[in-house]
PDB file of N, CA and C in Angstrom:
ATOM      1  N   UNK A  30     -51.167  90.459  35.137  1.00  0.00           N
ATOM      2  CA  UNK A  30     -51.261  90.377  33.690  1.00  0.00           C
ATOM      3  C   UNK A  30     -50.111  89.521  33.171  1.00  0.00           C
ATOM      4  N   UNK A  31     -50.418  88.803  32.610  1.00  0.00           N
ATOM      5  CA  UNK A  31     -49.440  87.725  31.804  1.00  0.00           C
ATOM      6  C   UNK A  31     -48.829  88.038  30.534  1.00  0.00           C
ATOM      7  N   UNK A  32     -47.756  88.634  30.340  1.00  0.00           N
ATOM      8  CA  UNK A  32     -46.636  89.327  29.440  1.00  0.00           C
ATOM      9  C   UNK A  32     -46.115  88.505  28.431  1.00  0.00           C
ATOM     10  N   UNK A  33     -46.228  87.254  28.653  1.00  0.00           N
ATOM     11  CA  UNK A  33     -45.476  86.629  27.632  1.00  0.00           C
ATOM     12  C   UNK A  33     -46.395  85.790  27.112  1.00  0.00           C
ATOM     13  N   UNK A  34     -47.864  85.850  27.005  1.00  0.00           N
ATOM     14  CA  UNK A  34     -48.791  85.441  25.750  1.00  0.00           C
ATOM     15  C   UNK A  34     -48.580  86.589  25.030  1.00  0.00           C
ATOM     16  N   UNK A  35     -48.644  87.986  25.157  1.00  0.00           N
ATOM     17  CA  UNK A  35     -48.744  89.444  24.470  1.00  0.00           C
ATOM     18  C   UNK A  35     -47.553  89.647  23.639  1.00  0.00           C
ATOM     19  N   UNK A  36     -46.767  88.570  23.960  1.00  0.00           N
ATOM     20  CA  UNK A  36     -45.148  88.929  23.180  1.00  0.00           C
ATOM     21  C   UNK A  36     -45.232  88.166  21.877  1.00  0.00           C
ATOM     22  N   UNK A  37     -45.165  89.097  20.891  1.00  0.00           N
ATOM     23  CA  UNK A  37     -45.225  88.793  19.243  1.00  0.00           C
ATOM     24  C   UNK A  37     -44.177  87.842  18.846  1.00  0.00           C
ATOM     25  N   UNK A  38     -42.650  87.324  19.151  1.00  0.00           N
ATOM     26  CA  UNK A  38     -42.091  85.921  18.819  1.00  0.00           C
ATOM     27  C   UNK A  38     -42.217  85.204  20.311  1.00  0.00           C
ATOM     28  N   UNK A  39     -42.359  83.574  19.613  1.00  0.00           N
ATOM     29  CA  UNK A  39     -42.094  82.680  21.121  1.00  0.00           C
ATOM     30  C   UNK A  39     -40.612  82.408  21.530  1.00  0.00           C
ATOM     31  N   UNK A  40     -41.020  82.253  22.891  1.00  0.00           N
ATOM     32  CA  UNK A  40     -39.196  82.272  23.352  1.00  0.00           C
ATOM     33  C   UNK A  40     -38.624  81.514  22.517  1.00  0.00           C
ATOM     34  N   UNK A  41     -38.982  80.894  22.304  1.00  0.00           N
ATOM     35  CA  UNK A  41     -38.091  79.638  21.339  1.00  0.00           C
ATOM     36  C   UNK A  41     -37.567  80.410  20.406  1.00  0.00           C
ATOM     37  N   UNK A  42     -37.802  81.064  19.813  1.00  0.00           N
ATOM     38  CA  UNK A  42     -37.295  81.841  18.687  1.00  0.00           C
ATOM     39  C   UNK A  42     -36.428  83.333  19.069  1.00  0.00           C
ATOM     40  N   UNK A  43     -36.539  83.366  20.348  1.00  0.00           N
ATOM     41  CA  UNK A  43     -35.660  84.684  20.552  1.00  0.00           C
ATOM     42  C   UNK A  43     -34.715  84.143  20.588  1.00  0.00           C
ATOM     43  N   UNK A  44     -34.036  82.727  20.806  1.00  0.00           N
ATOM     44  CA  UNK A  44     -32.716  82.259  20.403  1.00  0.00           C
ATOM     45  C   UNK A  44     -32.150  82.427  19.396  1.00  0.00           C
ATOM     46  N   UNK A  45     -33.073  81.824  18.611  1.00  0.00           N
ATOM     47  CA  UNK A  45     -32.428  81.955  17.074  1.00  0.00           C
ATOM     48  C   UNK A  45     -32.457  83.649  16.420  1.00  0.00           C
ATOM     49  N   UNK A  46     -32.988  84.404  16.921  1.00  0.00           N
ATOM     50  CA  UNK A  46     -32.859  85.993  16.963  1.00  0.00           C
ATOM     51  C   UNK A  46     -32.135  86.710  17.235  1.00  0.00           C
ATOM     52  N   UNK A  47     -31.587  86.136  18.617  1.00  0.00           N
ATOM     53  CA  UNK A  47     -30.204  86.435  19.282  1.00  0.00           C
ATOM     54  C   UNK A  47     -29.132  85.712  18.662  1.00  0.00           C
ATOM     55  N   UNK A  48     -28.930  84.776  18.160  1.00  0.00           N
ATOM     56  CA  UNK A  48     -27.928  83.882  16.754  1.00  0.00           C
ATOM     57  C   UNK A  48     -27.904  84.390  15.913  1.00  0.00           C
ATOM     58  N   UNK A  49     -28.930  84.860  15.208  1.00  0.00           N
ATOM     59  CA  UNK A  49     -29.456  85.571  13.620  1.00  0.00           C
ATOM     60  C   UNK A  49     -28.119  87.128  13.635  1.00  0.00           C
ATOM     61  N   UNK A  50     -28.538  88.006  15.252  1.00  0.00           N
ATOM     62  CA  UNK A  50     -27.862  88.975  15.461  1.00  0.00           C
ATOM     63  C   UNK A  50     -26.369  88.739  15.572  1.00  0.00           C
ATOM     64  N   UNK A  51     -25.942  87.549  15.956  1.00  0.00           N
ATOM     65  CA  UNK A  51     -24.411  87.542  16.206  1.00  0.00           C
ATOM     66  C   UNK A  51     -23.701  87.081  14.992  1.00  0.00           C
ATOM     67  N   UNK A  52     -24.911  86.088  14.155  1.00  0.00           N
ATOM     68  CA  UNK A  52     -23.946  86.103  13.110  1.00  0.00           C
ATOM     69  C   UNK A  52     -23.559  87.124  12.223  1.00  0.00           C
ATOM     70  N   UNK A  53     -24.271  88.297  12.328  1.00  0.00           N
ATOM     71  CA  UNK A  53     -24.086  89.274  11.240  1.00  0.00           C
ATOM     72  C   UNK A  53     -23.204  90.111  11.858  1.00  0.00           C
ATOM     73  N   UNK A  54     -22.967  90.282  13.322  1.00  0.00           N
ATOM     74  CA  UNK A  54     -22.030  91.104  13.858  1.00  0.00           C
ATOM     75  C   UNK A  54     -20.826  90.459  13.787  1.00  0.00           C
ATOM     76  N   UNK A  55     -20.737  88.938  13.593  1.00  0.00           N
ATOM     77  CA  UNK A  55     -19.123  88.583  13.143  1.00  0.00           C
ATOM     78  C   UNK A  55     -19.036  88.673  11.496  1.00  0.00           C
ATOM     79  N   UNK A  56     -19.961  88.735  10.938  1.00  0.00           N
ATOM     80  CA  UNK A  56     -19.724  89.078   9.570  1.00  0.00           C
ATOM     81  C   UNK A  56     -19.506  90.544   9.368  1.00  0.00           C
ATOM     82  N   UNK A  57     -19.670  91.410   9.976  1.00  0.00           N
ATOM     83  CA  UNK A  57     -19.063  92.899   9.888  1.00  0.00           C
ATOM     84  C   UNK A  57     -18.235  92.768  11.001  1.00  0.00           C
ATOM     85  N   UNK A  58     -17.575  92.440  11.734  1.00  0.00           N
ATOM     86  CA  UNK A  58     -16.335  92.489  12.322  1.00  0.00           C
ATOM     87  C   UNK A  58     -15.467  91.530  11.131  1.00  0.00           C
ATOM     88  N   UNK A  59     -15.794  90.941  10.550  1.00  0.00           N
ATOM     89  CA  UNK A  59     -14.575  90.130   9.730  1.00  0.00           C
ATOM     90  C   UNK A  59     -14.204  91.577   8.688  1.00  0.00           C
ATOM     91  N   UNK A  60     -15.448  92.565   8.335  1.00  0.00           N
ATOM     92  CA  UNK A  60     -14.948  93.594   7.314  1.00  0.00           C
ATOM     93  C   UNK A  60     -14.146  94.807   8.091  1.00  0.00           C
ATOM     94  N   UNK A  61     -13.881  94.725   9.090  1.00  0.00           N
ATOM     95  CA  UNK A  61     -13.344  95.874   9.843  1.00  0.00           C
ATOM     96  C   UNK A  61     -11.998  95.511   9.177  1.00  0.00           C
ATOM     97  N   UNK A  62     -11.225  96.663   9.223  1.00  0.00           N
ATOM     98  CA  UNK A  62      -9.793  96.787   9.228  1.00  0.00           C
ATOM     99  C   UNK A  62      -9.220  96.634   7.358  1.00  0.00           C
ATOM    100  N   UNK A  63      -7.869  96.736   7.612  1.00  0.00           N
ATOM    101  CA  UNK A  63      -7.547  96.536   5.819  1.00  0.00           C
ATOM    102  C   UNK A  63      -7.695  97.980   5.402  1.00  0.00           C
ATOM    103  N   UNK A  64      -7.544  98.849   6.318  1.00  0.00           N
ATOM    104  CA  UNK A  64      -6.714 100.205   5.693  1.00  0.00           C
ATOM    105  C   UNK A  64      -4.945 100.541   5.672  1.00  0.00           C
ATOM    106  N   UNK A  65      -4.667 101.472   4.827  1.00  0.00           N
ATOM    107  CA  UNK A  65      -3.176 101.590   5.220  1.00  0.00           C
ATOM    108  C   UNK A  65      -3.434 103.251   6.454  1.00  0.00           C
ATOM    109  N   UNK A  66      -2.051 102.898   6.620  1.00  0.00           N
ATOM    110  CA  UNK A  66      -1.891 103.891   7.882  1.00  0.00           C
ATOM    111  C   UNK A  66      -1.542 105.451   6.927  1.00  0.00           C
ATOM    112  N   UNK A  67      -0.381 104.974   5.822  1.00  0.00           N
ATOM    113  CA  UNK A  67      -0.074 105.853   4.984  1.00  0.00           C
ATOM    114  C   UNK A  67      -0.698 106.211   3.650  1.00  0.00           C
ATOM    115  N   UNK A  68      -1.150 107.418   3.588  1.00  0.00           N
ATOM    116  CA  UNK A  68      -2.506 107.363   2.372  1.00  0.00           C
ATOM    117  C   UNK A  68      -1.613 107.344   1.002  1.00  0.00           C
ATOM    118  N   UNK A  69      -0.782 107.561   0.930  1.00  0.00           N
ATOM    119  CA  UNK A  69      -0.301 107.374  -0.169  1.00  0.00           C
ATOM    120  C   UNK A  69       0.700 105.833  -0.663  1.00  0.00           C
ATOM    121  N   UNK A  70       0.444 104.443   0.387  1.00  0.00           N
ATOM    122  CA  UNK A  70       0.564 103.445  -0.148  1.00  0.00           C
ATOM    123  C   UNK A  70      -0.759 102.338  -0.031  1.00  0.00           C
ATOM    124  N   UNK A  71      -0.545 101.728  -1.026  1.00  0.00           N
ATOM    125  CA  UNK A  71      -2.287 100.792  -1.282  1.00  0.00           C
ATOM    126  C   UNK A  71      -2.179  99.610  -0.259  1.00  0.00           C
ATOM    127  N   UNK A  72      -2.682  99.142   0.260  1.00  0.00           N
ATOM    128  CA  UNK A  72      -3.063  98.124   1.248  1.00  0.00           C
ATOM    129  C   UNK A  72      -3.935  97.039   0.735  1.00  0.00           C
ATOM    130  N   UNK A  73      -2.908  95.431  -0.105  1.00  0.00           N
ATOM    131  CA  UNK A  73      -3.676  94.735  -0.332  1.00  0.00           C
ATOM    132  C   UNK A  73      -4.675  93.682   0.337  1.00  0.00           C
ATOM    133  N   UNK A  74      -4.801  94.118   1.663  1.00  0.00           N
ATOM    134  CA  UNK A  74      -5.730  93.247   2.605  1.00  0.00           C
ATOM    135  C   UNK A  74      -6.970  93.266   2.495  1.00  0.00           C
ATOM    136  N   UNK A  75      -6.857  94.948   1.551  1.00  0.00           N
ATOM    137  CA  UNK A  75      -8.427  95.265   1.727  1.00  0.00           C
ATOM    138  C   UNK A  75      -9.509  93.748   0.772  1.00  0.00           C
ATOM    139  N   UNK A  76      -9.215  93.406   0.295  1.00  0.00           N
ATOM    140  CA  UNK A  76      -9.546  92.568  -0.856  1.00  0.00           C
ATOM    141  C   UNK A  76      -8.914  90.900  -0.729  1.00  0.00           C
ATOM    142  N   UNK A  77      -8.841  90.876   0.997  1.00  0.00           N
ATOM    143  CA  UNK A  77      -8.426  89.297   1.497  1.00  0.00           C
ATOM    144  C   UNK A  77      -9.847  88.720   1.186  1.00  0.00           C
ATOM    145  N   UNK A  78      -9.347  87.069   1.461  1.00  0.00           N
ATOM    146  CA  UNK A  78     -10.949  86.598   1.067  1.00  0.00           C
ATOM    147  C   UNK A  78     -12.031  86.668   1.661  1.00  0.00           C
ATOM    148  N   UNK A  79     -11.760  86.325   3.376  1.00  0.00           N
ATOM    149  CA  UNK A  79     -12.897  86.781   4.470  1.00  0.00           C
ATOM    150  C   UNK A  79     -13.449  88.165   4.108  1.00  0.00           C
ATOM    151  N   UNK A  80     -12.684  89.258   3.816  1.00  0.00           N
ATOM    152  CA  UNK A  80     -13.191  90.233   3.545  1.00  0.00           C
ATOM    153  C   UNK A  80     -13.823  90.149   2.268  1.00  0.00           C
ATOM    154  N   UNK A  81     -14.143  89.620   1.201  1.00  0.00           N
ATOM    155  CA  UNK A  81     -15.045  89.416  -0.050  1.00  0.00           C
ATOM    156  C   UNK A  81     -16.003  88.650  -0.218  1.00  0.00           C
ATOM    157  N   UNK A  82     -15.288  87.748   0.953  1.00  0.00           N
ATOM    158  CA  UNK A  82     -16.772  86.402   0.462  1.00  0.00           C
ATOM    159  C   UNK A  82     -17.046  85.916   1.543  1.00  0.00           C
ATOM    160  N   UNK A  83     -16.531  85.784   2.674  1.00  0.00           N
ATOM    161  CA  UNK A  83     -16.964  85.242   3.847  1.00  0.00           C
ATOM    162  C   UNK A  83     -17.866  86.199   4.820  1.00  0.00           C
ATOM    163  N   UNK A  84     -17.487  87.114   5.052  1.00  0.00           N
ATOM    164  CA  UNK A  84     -18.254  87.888   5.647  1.00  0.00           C
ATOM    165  C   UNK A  84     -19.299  88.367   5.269  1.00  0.00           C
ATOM    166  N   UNK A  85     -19.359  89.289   3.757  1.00  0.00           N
ATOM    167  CA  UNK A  85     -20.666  89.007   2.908  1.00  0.00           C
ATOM    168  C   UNK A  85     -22.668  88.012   3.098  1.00  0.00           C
ATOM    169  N   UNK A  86     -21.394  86.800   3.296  1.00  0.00           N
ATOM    170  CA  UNK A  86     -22.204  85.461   3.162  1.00  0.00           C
ATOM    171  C   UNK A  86     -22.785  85.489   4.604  1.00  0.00           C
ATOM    172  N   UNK A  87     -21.802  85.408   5.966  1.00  0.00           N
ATOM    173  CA  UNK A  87     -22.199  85.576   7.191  1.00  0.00           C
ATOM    174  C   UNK A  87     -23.338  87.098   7.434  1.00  0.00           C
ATOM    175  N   UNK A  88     -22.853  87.855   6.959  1.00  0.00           N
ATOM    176  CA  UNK A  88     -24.092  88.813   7.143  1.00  0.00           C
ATOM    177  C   UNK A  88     -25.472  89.256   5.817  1.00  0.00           C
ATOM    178  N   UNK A  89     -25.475  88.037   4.714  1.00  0.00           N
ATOM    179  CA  UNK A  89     -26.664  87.832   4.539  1.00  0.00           C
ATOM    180  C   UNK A  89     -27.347  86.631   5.585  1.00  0.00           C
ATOM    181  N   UNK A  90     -26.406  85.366   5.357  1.00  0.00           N
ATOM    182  CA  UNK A  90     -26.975  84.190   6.458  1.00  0.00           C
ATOM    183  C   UNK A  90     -27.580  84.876   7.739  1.00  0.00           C
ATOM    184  N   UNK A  91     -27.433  85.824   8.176  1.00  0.00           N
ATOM    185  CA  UNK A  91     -27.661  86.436   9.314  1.00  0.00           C
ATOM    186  C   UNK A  91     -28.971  87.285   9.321  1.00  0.00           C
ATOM    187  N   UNK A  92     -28.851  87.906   7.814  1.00  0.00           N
ATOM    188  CA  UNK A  92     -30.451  88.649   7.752  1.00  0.00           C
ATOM    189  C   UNK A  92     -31.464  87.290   7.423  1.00  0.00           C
ATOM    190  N   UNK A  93     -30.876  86.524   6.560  1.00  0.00           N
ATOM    191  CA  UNK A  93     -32.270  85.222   6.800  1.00  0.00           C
ATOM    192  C   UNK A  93     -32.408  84.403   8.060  1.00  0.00           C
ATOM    193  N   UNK A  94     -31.871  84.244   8.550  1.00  0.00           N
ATOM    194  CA  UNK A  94     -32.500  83.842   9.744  1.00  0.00           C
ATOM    195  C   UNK A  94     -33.073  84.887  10.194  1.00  0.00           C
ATOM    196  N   UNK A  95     -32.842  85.960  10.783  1.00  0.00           N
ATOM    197  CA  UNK A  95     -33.948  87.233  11.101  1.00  0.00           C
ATOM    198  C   UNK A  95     -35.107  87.044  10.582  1.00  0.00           C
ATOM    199  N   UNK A  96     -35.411  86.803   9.341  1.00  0.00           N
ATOM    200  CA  UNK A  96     -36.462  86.918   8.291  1.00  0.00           C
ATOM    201  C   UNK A  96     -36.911  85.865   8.871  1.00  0.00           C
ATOM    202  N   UNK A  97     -36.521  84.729   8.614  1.00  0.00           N
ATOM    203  CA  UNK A  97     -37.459  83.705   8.676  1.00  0.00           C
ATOM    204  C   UNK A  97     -38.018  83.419  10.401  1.00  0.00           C
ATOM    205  N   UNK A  98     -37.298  84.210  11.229  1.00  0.00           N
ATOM    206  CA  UNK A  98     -37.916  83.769  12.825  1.00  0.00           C
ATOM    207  C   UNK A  98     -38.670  84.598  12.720  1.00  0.00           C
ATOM    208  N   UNK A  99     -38.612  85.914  12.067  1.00  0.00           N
ATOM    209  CA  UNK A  99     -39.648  86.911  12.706  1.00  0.00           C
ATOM    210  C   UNK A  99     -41.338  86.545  11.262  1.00  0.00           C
ATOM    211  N   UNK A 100     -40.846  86.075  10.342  1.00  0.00           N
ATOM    212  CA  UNK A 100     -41.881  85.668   9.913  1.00  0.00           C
ATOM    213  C   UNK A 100     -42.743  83.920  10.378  1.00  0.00           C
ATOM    214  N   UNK A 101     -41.928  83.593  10.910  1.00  0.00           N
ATOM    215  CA  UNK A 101     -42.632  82.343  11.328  1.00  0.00           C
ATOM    216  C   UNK A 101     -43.331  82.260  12.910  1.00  0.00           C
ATOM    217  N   UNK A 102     -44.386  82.132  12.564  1.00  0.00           N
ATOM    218  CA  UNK A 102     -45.331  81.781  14.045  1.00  0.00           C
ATOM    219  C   UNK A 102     -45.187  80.853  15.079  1.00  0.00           C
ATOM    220  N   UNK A 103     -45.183  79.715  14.605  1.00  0.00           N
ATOM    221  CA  UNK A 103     -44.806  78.450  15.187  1.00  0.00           C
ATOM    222  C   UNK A 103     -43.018  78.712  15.765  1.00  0.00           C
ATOM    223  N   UNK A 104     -43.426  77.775  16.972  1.00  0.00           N
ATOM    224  CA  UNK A 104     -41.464  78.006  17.685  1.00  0.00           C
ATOM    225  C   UNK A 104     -41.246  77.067  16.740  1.00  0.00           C
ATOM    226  N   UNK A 105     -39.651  77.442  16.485  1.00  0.00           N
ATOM    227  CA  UNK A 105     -38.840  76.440  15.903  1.00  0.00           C
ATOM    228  C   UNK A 105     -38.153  75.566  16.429  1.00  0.00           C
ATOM    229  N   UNK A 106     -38.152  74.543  16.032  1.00  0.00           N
ATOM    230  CA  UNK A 106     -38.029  73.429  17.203  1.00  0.00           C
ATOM    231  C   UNK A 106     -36.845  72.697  16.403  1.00  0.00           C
ATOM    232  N   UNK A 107     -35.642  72.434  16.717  1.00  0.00           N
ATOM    233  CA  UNK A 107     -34.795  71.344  15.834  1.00  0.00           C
ATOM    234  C   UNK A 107     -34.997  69.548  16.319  1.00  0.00           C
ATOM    235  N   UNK A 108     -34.846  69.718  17.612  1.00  0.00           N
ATOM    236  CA  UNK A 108     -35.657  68.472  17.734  1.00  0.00           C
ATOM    237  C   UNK A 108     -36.513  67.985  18.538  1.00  0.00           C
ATOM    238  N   UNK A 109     -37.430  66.832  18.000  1.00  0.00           N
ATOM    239  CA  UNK A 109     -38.610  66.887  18.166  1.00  0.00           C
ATOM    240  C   UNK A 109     -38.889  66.201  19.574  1.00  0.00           C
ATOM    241  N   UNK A 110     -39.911  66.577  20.487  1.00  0.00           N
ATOM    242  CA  UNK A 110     -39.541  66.020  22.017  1.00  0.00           C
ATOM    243  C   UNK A 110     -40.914  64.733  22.095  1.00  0.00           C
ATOM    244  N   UNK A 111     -40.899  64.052  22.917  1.00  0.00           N
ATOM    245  CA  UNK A 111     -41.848  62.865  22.773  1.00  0.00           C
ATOM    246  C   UNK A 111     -43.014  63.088  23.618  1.00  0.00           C
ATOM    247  N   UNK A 112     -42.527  64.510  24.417  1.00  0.00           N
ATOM    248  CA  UNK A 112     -44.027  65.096  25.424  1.00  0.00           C
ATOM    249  C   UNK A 112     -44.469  66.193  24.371  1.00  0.00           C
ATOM    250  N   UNK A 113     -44.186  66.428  23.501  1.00  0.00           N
ATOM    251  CA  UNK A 113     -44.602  67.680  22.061  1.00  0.00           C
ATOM    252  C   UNK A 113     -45.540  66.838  21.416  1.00  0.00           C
ATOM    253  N   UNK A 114     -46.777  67.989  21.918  1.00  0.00           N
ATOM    254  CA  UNK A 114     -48.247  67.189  21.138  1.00  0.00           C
ATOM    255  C   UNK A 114     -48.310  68.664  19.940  1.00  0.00           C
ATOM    256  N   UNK A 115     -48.398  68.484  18.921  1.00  0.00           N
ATOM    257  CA  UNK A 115     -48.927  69.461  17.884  1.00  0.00           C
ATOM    258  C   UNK A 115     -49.627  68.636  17.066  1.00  0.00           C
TER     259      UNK A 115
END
Protein backbone atom coordinates (compact mmCIF):
# COMPACT_ATOMS: atom_id res chain seq x y z
CA UNK A 1 0.00 0.00 0.00
CA UNK A 2 1.37 3.33 -0.97
CA UNK A 3 1.31 5.85 2.14
CA UNK A 4 2.28 8.86 0.74
CA UNK A 5 -0.59 9.45 -1.96
CA UNK A 6 -3.02 9.00 1.44
CA UNK A 7 -0.99 11.78 3.18
CA UNK A 8 -3.20 15.04 3.35
CA UNK A 9 0.01 17.81 2.83
CA UNK A 10 2.71 17.14 -0.01
CA UNK A 11 6.18 16.69 1.12
CA UNK A 12 6.96 19.82 -0.23
CA UNK A 13 5.07 21.50 2.24
CA UNK A 14 6.04 19.58 5.34
CA UNK A 15 9.08 21.87 5.05
CA UNK A 16 7.54 24.85 5.25
CA UNK A 17 5.42 23.22 8.31
CA UNK A 18 8.40 22.27 9.99
CA UNK A 19 9.69 26.29 9.42
CA UNK A 20 6.12 27.57 10.19
CA UNK A 21 6.80 25.44 13.72
CA UNK A 22 10.27 26.84 14.46
CA UNK A 23 9.47 30.13 13.81
CA UNK A 24 6.95 30.40 16.47
CA UNK A 25 9.07 28.42 18.92
CA UNK A 26 11.81 31.20 18.58
CA UNK A 27 9.16 33.70 18.94
CA UNK A 28 8.15 32.26 22.41
CA UNK A 29 11.61 31.57 23.43
CA UNK A 30 12.41 35.35 22.73
CA UNK A 31 9.29 35.86 25.54
CA UNK A 32 10.85 33.59 28.11
CA UNK A 33 12.61 35.26 30.93
CA UNK A 34 12.38 39.11 32.29
CA UNK A 35 11.30 38.17 35.78
CA UNK A 36 12.92 39.54 38.97
CA UNK A 37 14.33 37.02 41.36
CA UNK A 38 13.12 39.43 44.24
CA UNK A 39 9.28 39.97 44.30
CA UNK A 40 9.40 42.99 45.78
CA UNK A 41 11.72 44.83 43.06
CA UNK A 42 10.23 45.56 39.37
CA UNK A 43 12.27 44.17 36.53
CA UNK A 44 12.41 46.49 33.54
CA UNK A 45 13.27 43.77 30.91
CA UNK A 46 10.00 42.58 31.09
CA UNK A 47 8.93 45.26 28.47
CA UNK A 48 12.46 45.04 26.24
CA UNK A 49 11.62 45.35 22.63
CA UNK A 50 12.08 41.66 21.39
CA UNK A 51 9.86 40.98 24.11
CA UNK A 52 6.88 43.46 22.69
CA UNK A 53 7.27 43.45 19.20
CA UNK A 54 9.54 41.03 17.86
CA UNK A 55 8.50 38.00 19.13
CA UNK A 56 4.77 38.80 18.90
CA UNK A 57 5.37 39.29 15.11
CA UNK A 58 7.60 35.93 14.87
CA UNK A 59 4.83 33.94 16.43
CA UNK A 60 1.98 35.36 14.38
CA UNK A 61 4.43 35.04 11.07
CA UNK A 62 4.58 31.54 12.28
CA UNK A 63 0.78 30.80 12.62
CA UNK A 64 0.45 32.12 8.86
CA UNK A 65 2.54 30.12 7.36
CA UNK A 66 0.82 27.11 9.19
CA UNK A 67 -2.40 28.47 7.73
CA UNK A 68 -1.49 28.95 4.51
CA UNK A 69 0.50 25.32 3.95
CA UNK A 70 -2.15 23.49 5.54
CA UNK A 71 -4.75 25.31 3.49
CA UNK A 72 -3.04 25.10 0.22
CA UNK A 73 -3.17 21.93 -2.00
CA UNK A 74 -0.71 22.48 -4.52
CA UNK A 75 3.24 22.01 -3.18
CA UNK A 76 4.76 25.19 -2.82
CA UNK A 77 7.37 25.60 -4.92
CA UNK A 78 9.78 28.89 -4.67
CA UNK A 79 11.49 28.06 -7.67
CA UNK A 80 10.34 27.05 -10.68
CA UNK A 81 12.23 23.82 -12.24
CA UNK A 82 12.40 23.42 -16.20
CA UNK A 83 11.40 19.47 -15.84
CA UNK A 84 7.98 21.01 -13.78
CA UNK A 85 5.11 20.41 -16.18
CA UNK A 86 1.81 21.93 -14.44
Amino acid sequence: MNMDSKFAIPKENVVYLIAGLCIMILGYLLLMGGGADNPEEFNYALFSFSRMYIAPLLILAGFVVEIVVLLRRRPIRLFNRKDDKR
